[in-house]
mmCIF file of C-alpha atoms in Angstrom:
data_model
loop_
_atom_site.group_PDB
_atom_site.id
_atom_site.type_symbol
_atom_site.label_atom_id
_atom_site.label_comp_id
_atom_site.label_asym_id
_atom_site.label_seq_id
_atom_site.Cartn_x
_atom_site.Cartn_y
_atom_site.Cartn_z
ATOM 1 C CA MET A 152 0.059 -0.053 0.232
ATOM 2 C CA GLN A 153 1.237 3.413 -0.982
ATOM 3 C CA GLU A 154 0.462 6.164 1.638
ATOM 4 C CA THR A 155 -0.179 9.449 0.242
ATOM 5 C CA SER A 156 -2.781 10.887 2.822
ATOM 6 C CA TYR A 157 -5.267 9.171 5.145
ATOM 7 C CA GLY A 158 -8.060 7.871 2.719
ATOM 8 C CA ALA A 159 -6.065 8.503 -0.169
ATOM 9 C CA ALA A 160 -3.824 5.550 -0.204
ATOM 10 C CA THR A 161 -3.887 3.643 -3.488
ATOM 11 C CA LEU A 162 -3.757 -0.168 -2.865
ATOM 12 C CA GLU A 163 -2.441 -2.871 -5.533
ATOM 13 C CA LEU A 164 -4.726 -4.035 -8.224
ATOM 14 C CA GLY A 165 -6.522 -7.263 -6.901
ATOM 15 C CA THR A 166 -6.153 -6.518 -3.355
ATOM 16 C CA VAL A 167 -9.553 -7.450 -1.350
ATOM 17 C CA PHE A 168 -10.454 -5.096 1.239
ATOM 18 C CA VAL A 169 -12.677 -6.651 4.140
ATOM 19 C CA MET A 170 -14.502 -4.691 6.635
ATOM 20 C CA ALA A 171 -15.604 -6.663 9.680
ATOM 21 C CA ASP A 172 -17.465 -5.797 12.568
ATOM 22 C CA VAL A 173 -18.592 -7.648 15.937
ATOM 23 C CA ASN A 174 -22.167 -7.743 16.349
ATOM 24 C CA GLY A 175 -23.639 -7.055 19.717
ATOM 25 C CA LEU A 176 -20.601 -5.737 21.370
ATOM 26 C CA LYS A 177 -22.336 -2.867 23.279
ATOM 27 C CA ARG A 178 -25.017 -5.301 24.396
ATOM 28 C CA ALA A 179 -22.577 -7.715 25.705
ATOM 29 C CA ASN A 180 -20.661 -5.005 27.740
ATOM 30 C CA ASP A 181 -23.748 -3.520 28.867
ATOM 31 C CA THR A 182 -25.517 -6.731 29.854
ATOM 32 C CA LEU A 183 -22.535 -9.039 30.693
ATOM 33 C CA GLY A 184 -19.786 -6.589 31.310
ATOM 34 C CA HIS A 185 -16.676 -5.614 29.436
ATOM 35 C CA ALA A 186 -14.521 -8.628 30.101
ATOM 36 C CA ALA A 187 -17.347 -10.434 27.968
ATOM 37 C CA GLY A 188 -17.069 -7.757 25.187
ATOM 38 C CA ASP A 189 -13.195 -8.275 25.338
ATOM 39 C CA ARG A 190 -13.812 -11.876 24.892
ATOM 40 C CA LEU A 191 -15.813 -11.386 21.848
ATOM 41 C CA LEU A 192 -13.582 -8.910 20.358
ATOM 42 C CA ARG A 193 -10.150 -11.589 20.891
ATOM 43 C CA THR A 194 -12.089 -14.401 19.331
ATOM 44 C CA ALA A 195 -12.995 -12.216 16.225
ATOM 45 C CA ALA A 196 -9.620 -11.064 15.710
ATOM 46 C CA GLN A 197 -7.899 -14.435 16.343
ATOM 47 C CA TYR A 198 -10.105 -16.469 13.927
ATOM 48 C CA LEU A 199 -9.543 -13.430 11.257
ATOM 49 C CA ALA A 200 -5.801 -13.880 11.904
ATOM 50 C CA ALA A 201 -5.849 -17.543 11.631
ATOM 51 C CA LEU A 202 -7.649 -17.260 8.322
ATOM 52 C CA PHE A 203 -5.698 -14.251 6.722
ATOM 53 C CA GLY A 204 -2.658 -13.838 8.773
ATOM 54 C CA LYS A 205 -2.109 -11.483 11.743
ATOM 55 C CA GLU A 206 -0.054 -9.179 9.502
ATOM 56 C CA ARG A 207 -3.295 -8.366 7.173
ATOM 57 C CA VAL A 208 -5.591 -7.690 10.417
ATOM 58 C CA TYR A 209 -6.145 -4.406 11.742
ATOM 59 C CA ARG A 210 -8.209 -2.919 14.485
ATOM 60 C CA VAL A 211 -9.816 0.153 13.256
ATOM 61 C CA GLY A 212 -12.287 1.085 15.869
ATOM 62 C CA GLY A 213 -14.199 -0.258 18.790
ATOM 63 C CA ASP A 214 -15.596 -3.222 17.177
ATOM 64 C CA GLU A 215 -14.100 -2.858 13.698
ATOM 65 C CA PHE A 216 -11.291 -4.679 11.732
ATOM 66 C CA VAL A 217 -9.944 -4.277 8.322
ATOM 67 C CA VAL A 218 -8.467 -7.102 6.484
ATOM 68 C CA LEU A 219 -6.502 -6.629 3.474
ATOM 69 C CA VAL A 220 -6.061 -9.842 1.377
ATOM 70 C CA THR A 221 -3.801 -9.661 -1.709
ATOM 71 C CA ASP A 222 -3.401 -13.283 -2.737
ATOM 72 C CA MET A 223 -7.045 -14.540 -3.190
ATOM 73 C CA ALA A 224 -9.609 -13.620 -5.359
ATOM 74 C CA VAL A 225 -12.640 -11.859 -3.842
ATOM 75 C CA SER A 226 -14.799 -15.011 -4.329
ATOM 76 C CA GLN A 227 -12.434 -17.154 -2.264
ATOM 77 C CA VAL A 228 -12.355 -14.320 0.478
ATOM 78 C CA ALA A 229 -16.059 -14.349 0.525
ATOM 79 C CA ALA A 230 -16.164 -18.292 0.880
ATOM 80 C CA ARG A 231 -13.767 -18.151 3.739
ATOM 81 C CA LEU A 232 -15.657 -15.320 5.468
ATOM 82 C CA ARG A 233 -18.841 -17.290 5.326
ATOM 83 C CA GLY A 234 -17.060 -20.215 6.791
ATOM 84 C CA ILE A 235 -15.680 -18.202 9.799
ATOM 85 C CA GLN A 236 -19.074 -16.489 10.430
ATOM 86 C CA GLN A 237 -20.628 -19.975 10.697
ATOM 87 C CA GLN A 238 -17.870 -21.145 13.173
ATOM 88 C CA LEU A 239 -17.996 -17.864 15.373
ATOM 89 C CA GLU A 240 -21.972 -18.593 15.808
ATOM 90 C CA GLU A 241 -21.315 -21.644 17.186
ATOM 91 C CA MET A 242 -19.572 -19.790 19.882
ATOM 92 C CA ASP A 243 -22.026 -17.151 20.468
ATOM 93 C CA VAL A 244 -19.734 -14.582 18.653
ATOM 94 C CA SER A 245 -21.031 -12.932 15.461
ATOM 95 C CA ILE A 246 -19.596 -10.699 12.796
ATOM 96 C CA ALA A 247 -20.811 -8.657 10.026
ATOM 97 C CA VAL A 248 -18.596 -8.646 7.050
ATOM 98 C CA GLY A 249 -18.429 -6.985 3.476
ATOM 99 C CA THR A 250 -15.652 -7.002 0.890
ATOM 100 C CA ALA A 251 -14.457 -4.830 -2.217
ATOM 101 C CA ALA A 252 -11.875 -5.766 -4.529
ATOM 102 C CA CYS A 253 -9.486 -3.104 -5.841
ATOM 103 C CA ASP A 254 -9.974 -2.670 -9.555
ATOM 104 C CA ALA A 255 -9.039 0.121 -11.981
ATOM 105 C CA ALA A 256 -12.364 1.957 -11.199
ATOM 106 C CA HIS A 257 -11.774 1.593 -7.268
ATOM 107 C CA ARG A 258 -8.147 1.710 -6.019
ATOM 108 C CA THR A 259 -8.221 4.120 -3.140
ATOM 109 C CA TYR A 260 -8.578 2.994 0.530
ATOM 110 C CA LYS A 261 -11.351 5.404 1.075
ATOM 111 C CA GLU A 262 -13.381 3.780 -2.041
ATOM 112 C CA LEU A 263 -12.834 0.683 -0.921
ATOM 113 C CA LYS A 264 -13.618 1.334 2.559
ATOM 114 C CA ALA A 265 -16.935 2.757 1.506
ATOM 115 C CA GLU A 266 -17.929 0.262 -0.695
ATOM 116 C CA ALA A 267 -16.755 -2.687 1.911
ATOM 117 C CA ASP A 268 -18.332 -1.055 4.839
ATOM 118 C CA ALA A 269 -21.709 -0.473 2.671
ATOM 119 C CA ALA A 270 -21.652 -4.332 2.276
ATOM 120 C CA MET A 271 -20.868 -5.166 5.906
ATOM 121 C CA TYR A 272 -23.728 -2.828 7.069
ATOM 122 C CA LYS A 273 -26.302 -4.753 4.845
ATOM 123 C CA ASP A 274 -24.681 -8.118 6.572
ATOM 124 C CA LYS A 275 -24.932 -6.369 10.022
ATOM 125 C CA MET A 276 -28.778 -5.547 9.377
ATOM 126 C CA LYS A 277 -29.542 -8.959 8.321
ATOM 127 C CA CYS A 278 -28.038 -10.456 11.360
ATOM 128 C CA TYR A 279 -29.874 -8.135 13.750
ATOM 129 C CA ALA A 280 -33.150 -9.012 11.971
ATOM 130 C CA ARG A 281 -32.254 -12.918 12.360
ATOM 131 C CA HIS A 282 -31.731 -12.586 16.080
ATOM 132 C CA GLY A 283 -34.764 -9.976 16.760
ATOM 133 C CA TRP A 284 -32.007 -7.179 17.979
ATOM 134 C CA GLU A 285 -32.671 -3.716 17.645
ATOM 135 C CA PRO A 286 -29.833 -1.685 15.632
ATOM 136 C CA ARG A 287 -27.865 0.794 17.792
ATOM 137 C CA ALA A 288 -29.014 4.239 16.841
#
């Protein structure tokens, strides 16, 4: 990645940009305590790192992670993410994910983040609907 300024970095063609967000973190913190929320974050991070390599996983916010994958097609990344979501659900950990592929039309970090974030938000809303949770305001 070539850094020029925040949001203006250009990524190599073919890079798959992943946004991942831990579902229900605030709920866990409020009802079960921060240790439970920390467990959710650690578990999600460990699974993402095991799947893609810890050098590719970045925590960018309270419950958000970015993963930059340079050696897989977006379809491979999406399939692996579906698998990890299923494994985590079995442990009562839920993550929403979205992907965007770096192509000639979308090359900056900011563009890819926006696309992946929109896809991740749709995934999050499906999860919240499935569990009957109210989205955070």
